[in-house]
Amino acid sequence: MTDTYNAERAVFPVSGKDVEAFMLPNGDYGFSQASAAKALNKDESDSRKYIAGKASKALASGDLTAGSPTRYAKVGRTRIRLLTESEVAEYWMWKADNGCIEAKALVAALVSESLTRRADAAFGVKKTESQYEEQTTKLRLELIDRLSAQFDLGGKSEFYGQLTDAEQEIGLLKVNIKRYEELLADDDQWLMAPKYRDSLKECQAELDGILATLTTTK
């Protein structure tokens, strides 16, 4: 089932990333599928694959796609695929869980902003939207620098944005391999050693597979 709406459009910053949103006739909000992906420096195909794939259906909240209409906003002759607030949030969280540093930093910064807003309201602290946006954007960039440093990227957020998905995955696997090696070297972890050893082998095999694929495609 597909629903198309003539909706009111707005573009606003979310931690330094422009998000395209629409207000539907019933007052509900829809968010551009393309801008949800762009907020993580991804193409629309990335969020589209997520929504269409099994990952969204496996979430504890239930099936996000089956039985619910596909919604579009009509802008001139163009139809824009819309996601709900929860679909955008779950997409970003899924990317974060799968090692996307942009997603990790964005989600953490937005949670921090939400807590700060509630604390400010409780204590009567008044801030402008620009102040919240500046604070959240600064935190997001700091988190990217901090997380990217773990991947031996020199803590450069602008460089991280140029990495391919394969390069990001390689970095994450190297971090995990190092962590398991450190755990195995700790005598106090002898009880979990077999599990850590198996996990280390799995990460190493996955890393070798990615590197082999990159070598054959060059």
GROMACS .gro file of C-alpha atoms in nm:
model
  218
    1MET     CA    1   0.000   0.000   0.000
    2THR     CA    2   0.129   0.344  -0.097
    3ASP     CA    3   0.009   0.682   0.031
    4THR     CA    4   0.109   1.011  -0.128
    5TYR     CA    5   0.052   1.344   0.044
    6ASN     CA    6   0.070   1.711  -0.041
    7ALA     CA    7   0.276   1.805   0.263
    8GLU     CA    8   0.436   2.115   0.411
    9ARG     CA    9   0.817   2.098   0.381
   10ALA     CA   10   1.091   2.222   0.615
   11VAL     CA   11   1.467   2.175   0.629
   12PHE     CA   12   1.642   2.217   0.963
   13PRO     CA   13   1.984   2.136   1.111
   14VAL     CA   14   2.035   1.832   1.334
   15SER     CA   15   2.382   1.841   1.487
   16GLY     CA   16   2.517   2.018   1.179
   17LYS     CA   17   2.334   1.794   0.933
   18ASP     CA   18   2.040   1.922   0.726
   19VAL     CA   19   1.731   1.705   0.768
   20GLU     CA   20   1.435   1.736   0.532
   21ALA     CA   21   1.099   1.693   0.704
   22PHE     CA   22   0.734   1.712   0.602
   23MET     CA   23   0.415   1.777   0.797
   24LEU     CA   24   0.134   1.559   0.671
   25PRO     CA   25  -0.231   1.676   0.661
   26ASN     CA   26  -0.308   1.482   0.982
   27GLY     CA   27  -0.023   1.652   1.169
   28ASP     CA   28   0.217   1.356   1.158
   29TYR     CA   29   0.577   1.410   1.049
   30GLY     CA   30   0.764   1.232   0.776
   31PHE     CA   31   1.137   1.254   0.713
   32SER     CA   32   1.310   1.225   0.379
   33GLN     CA   33   1.470   0.883   0.341
   34ALA     CA   34   1.751   1.049   0.147
   35SER     CA   35   1.831   1.303   0.420
   36ALA     CA   36   1.829   1.030   0.687
   37ALA     CA   37   2.109   0.857   0.497
   38LYS     CA   38   2.288   1.181   0.407
   39ALA     CA   39   2.313   1.267   0.777
   40LEU     CA   40   2.553   0.971   0.799
   41ASN     CA   41   2.734   1.059   0.475
   42LYS     CA   42   2.553   0.772   0.301
   43ASP     CA   43   2.353   0.752  -0.021
   44GLU     CA   44   1.976   0.702  -0.011
   45SER     CA   45   2.029   0.343  -0.124
   46ASP     CA   46   2.174   0.267   0.220
   47SER     CA   47   1.861   0.365   0.413
   48ARG     CA   48   1.640   0.212   0.144
   49LYS     CA   49   1.814  -0.126   0.179
   50TYR     CA   50   1.778  -0.108   0.555
   51ILE     CA   51   1.405  -0.037   0.548
   52ALA     CA   52   1.344  -0.305   0.285
   53GLY     CA   53   1.570  -0.564   0.445
   54LYS     CA   54   1.546  -0.802   0.734
   55ALA     CA   55   1.731  -0.577   0.977
   56SER     CA   56   1.430  -0.352   1.041
   57LYS     CA   57   1.200  -0.653   1.084
   58ALA     CA   58   1.429  -0.810   1.345
   59LEU     CA   59   1.411  -0.515   1.585
   60ALA     CA   60   1.246  -0.582   1.917
   61SER     CA   61   0.974  -0.326   1.840
   62GLY     CA   62   0.843  -0.550   1.561
   63ASP     CA   63   0.811  -0.527   1.186
   64LEU     CA   64   0.849  -0.170   1.063
   65THR     CA   65   0.750  -0.229   0.703
   66ALA     CA   66   0.511  -0.519   0.657
   67GLY     CA   67   0.148  -0.414   0.679
   68SER     CA   68   0.223  -0.043   0.698
   69PRO     CA   69   0.183   0.191   0.400
   70THR     CA   70   0.479   0.334   0.213
   71ARG     CA   71   0.446   0.709   0.244
   72TYR     CA   72   0.554   0.976  -0.001
   73ALA     CA   73   0.545   1.355  -0.001
   74LYS     CA   74   0.461   1.518  -0.332
   75VAL     CA   75   0.678   1.815  -0.425
   76GLY     CA   76   0.586   1.936  -0.772
   77ARG     CA   77   0.618   1.629  -0.991
   78THR     CA   78   0.860   1.460  -0.752
   79ARG     CA   79   0.766   1.205  -0.490
   80ILE     CA   80   0.988   1.183  -0.183
   81ARG     CA   81   0.996   0.863   0.021
   82LEU     CA   82   0.921   0.935   0.386
   83LEU     CA   83   1.030   0.762   0.705
   84THR     CA   84   0.872   0.798   1.047
   85GLU     CA   85   1.066   0.937   1.343
   86SER     CA   86   1.117   0.586   1.481
   87GLU     CA   87   1.237   0.450   1.146
   88VAL     CA   88   1.500   0.724   1.120
   89ALA     CA   89   1.612   0.667   1.480
   90GLU     CA   90   1.626   0.289   1.439
   91TYR     CA   91   1.817   0.320   1.111
   92TRP     CA   92   2.076   0.544   1.277
   93MET     CA   93   2.100   0.311   1.578
   94TRP     CA   94   2.140   0.009   1.350
   95LYS     CA   95   2.423   0.182   1.164
   96ALA     CA   96   2.585   0.272   1.497
   97ASP     CA   97   2.560  -0.088   1.618
   98ASN     CA   98   2.729  -0.199   1.297
   99GLY     CA   99   3.031   0.025   1.346
  100CYS     CA  100   2.942   0.345   1.158
  101ILE     CA  101   3.129   0.618   1.344
  102GLU     CA  102   2.913   0.894   1.197
  103ALA     CA  103   2.605   0.719   1.336
  104LYS     CA  104   2.765   0.652   1.677
  105ALA     CA  105   2.858   1.018   1.713
  106LEU     CA  106   2.524   1.150   1.587
  107VAL     CA  107   2.313   0.927   1.811
  108ALA     CA  108   2.527   1.001   2.119
  109ALA     CA  109   2.517   1.376   2.053
  110LEU     CA  110   2.138   1.374   2.014
  111VAL     CA  111   2.088   1.173   2.334
  112SER     CA  112   2.313   1.422   2.513
  113GLU     CA  113   2.109   1.712   2.376
  114SER     CA  114   1.784   1.549   2.486
  115LEU     CA  115   1.914   1.507   2.841
  116THR     CA  116   2.051   1.862   2.846
  117ARG     CA  117   1.717   2.007   2.728
  118ARG     CA  118   1.530   1.825   3.004
  119ALA     CA  119   1.780   1.930   3.270
  120ASP     CA  120   1.764   2.291   3.148
  121ALA     CA  121   1.385   2.281   3.167
  122ALA     CA  122   1.396   2.135   3.519
  123PHE     CA  123   1.635   2.406   3.642
  124GLY     CA  124   1.481   2.693   3.445
  125VAL     CA  125   1.784   2.745   3.220
  126LYS     CA  126   1.694   2.930   2.899
  127LYS     CA  127   1.883   2.865   2.576
  128THR     CA  128   1.811   2.936   2.212
  129GLU     CA  129   1.776   2.667   1.947
  130SER     CA  130   2.100   2.796   1.795
  131GLN     CA  131   2.282   2.737   2.123
  132TYR     CA  132   2.156   2.380   2.147
  133GLU     CA  133   2.248   2.316   1.784
  134GLU     CA  134   2.597   2.462   1.828
  135GLN     CA  135   2.657   2.254   2.142
  136THR     CA  136   2.532   1.931   1.983
  137THR     CA  137   2.728   1.982   1.663
  138LYS     CA  138   3.047   2.048   1.860
  139LEU     CA  139   2.996   1.729   2.061
  140ARG     CA  140   2.926   1.522   1.748
  141LEU     CA  141   3.249   1.636   1.584
  142GLU     CA  142   3.447   1.574   1.904
  143LEU     CA  143   3.305   1.221   1.923
  144ILE     CA  144   3.399   1.154   1.561
  145ASP     CA  145   3.755   1.267   1.633
  146ARG     CA  146   3.769   1.052   1.944
  147LEU     CA  147   3.624   0.742   1.777
  148SER     CA  148   3.823   0.782   1.457
  149ALA     CA  149   4.144   0.797   1.661
  150GLN     CA  150   4.075   0.436   1.759
  151PHE     CA  151   4.095   0.349   1.389
  152ASP     CA  152   4.439   0.508   1.350
  153LEU     CA  153   4.293   0.791   1.141
  154GLY     CA  154   4.478   1.061   1.329
  155GLY     CA  155   4.158   1.188   1.488
  156LYS     CA  156   4.049   1.370   1.175
  157SER     CA  157   3.671   1.376   1.130
  158GLU     CA  158   3.700   1.528   0.783
  159PHE     CA  159   3.919   1.236   0.677
  160TYR     CA  160   3.681   0.980   0.824
  161GLY     CA  161   3.402   1.108   0.599
  162GLN     CA  162   3.610   1.006   0.297
  163LEU     CA  163   3.638   0.641   0.403
  164THR     CA  164   3.452   0.369   0.219
  165ASP     CA  165   3.230   0.121   0.403
  166ALA     CA  166   3.503  -0.143   0.360
  167GLU     CA  167   3.767   0.084   0.515
  168GLN     CA  168   3.538   0.159   0.810
  169GLU     CA  169   3.472  -0.212   0.860
  170ILE     CA  170   3.844  -0.291   0.843
  171GLY     CA  171   3.911  -0.031   1.110
  172LEU     CA  172   3.642  -0.172   1.337
  173LEU     CA  173   3.772  -0.528   1.295
  174LYS     CA  174   4.127  -0.418   1.379
  175VAL     CA  175   4.002  -0.253   1.697
  176ASN     CA  176   3.815  -0.571   1.795
  177ILE     CA  177   4.115  -0.791   1.717
  178LYS     CA  178   4.338  -0.576   1.936
  179ARG     CA  179   4.081  -0.589   2.218
  180TYR     CA  180   4.054  -0.971   2.207
  181GLU     CA  181   4.434  -1.004   2.199
  182GLU     CA  182   4.457  -0.788   2.511
  183LEU     CA  183   4.190  -0.995   2.686
  184LEU     CA  184   4.368  -1.319   2.600
  185ALA     CA  185   4.692  -1.180   2.740
  186ASP     CA  186   4.518  -1.110   3.073
  187ASP     CA  187   4.560  -1.410   3.305
  188ASP     CA  188   4.248  -1.308   3.499
  189GLN     CA  189   4.039  -1.374   3.188
  190TRP     CA  190   4.127  -1.745   3.166
  191LEU     CA  191   3.766  -1.856   3.211
  192MET     CA  192   3.652  -1.661   2.903
  193ALA     CA  193   3.964  -1.737   2.702
  194PRO     CA  194   3.803  -2.001   2.474
  195LYS     CA  195   3.524  -1.759   2.379
  196TYR     CA  196   3.768  -1.473   2.321
  197ARG     CA  197   3.989  -1.701   2.112
  198ASP     CA  198   3.695  -1.801   1.891
  199SER     CA  199   3.587  -1.437   1.853
  200LEU     CA  200   3.944  -1.340   1.762
  201LYS     CA  201   3.953  -1.608   1.491
  202GLU     CA  202   3.618  -1.490   1.352
  203CYS     CA  203   3.733  -1.128   1.334
  204GLN     CA  204   4.064  -1.225   1.175
  205ALA     CA  205   3.888  -1.445   0.917
  206GLU     CA  206   3.643  -1.165   0.833
  207LEU     CA  207   3.928  -0.915   0.802
  208ASP     CA  208   4.126  -1.152   0.576
  209GLY     CA  209   3.816  -1.199   0.360
  210ILE     CA  210   3.763  -0.825   0.314
  211LEU     CA  211   4.129  -0.767   0.233
  212ALA     CA  212   4.126  -1.054  -0.017
  213THR     CA  213   3.819  -0.911  -0.186
  214LEU     CA  214   3.974  -0.564  -0.210
  215THR     CA  215   4.291  -0.715  -0.357
  216THR     CA  216   4.104  -0.905  -0.631
  217THR     CA  217   3.895  -0.598  -0.725
  218LYS     CA  218   4.192  -0.367  -0.773
   0.00000   0.00000   0.00000
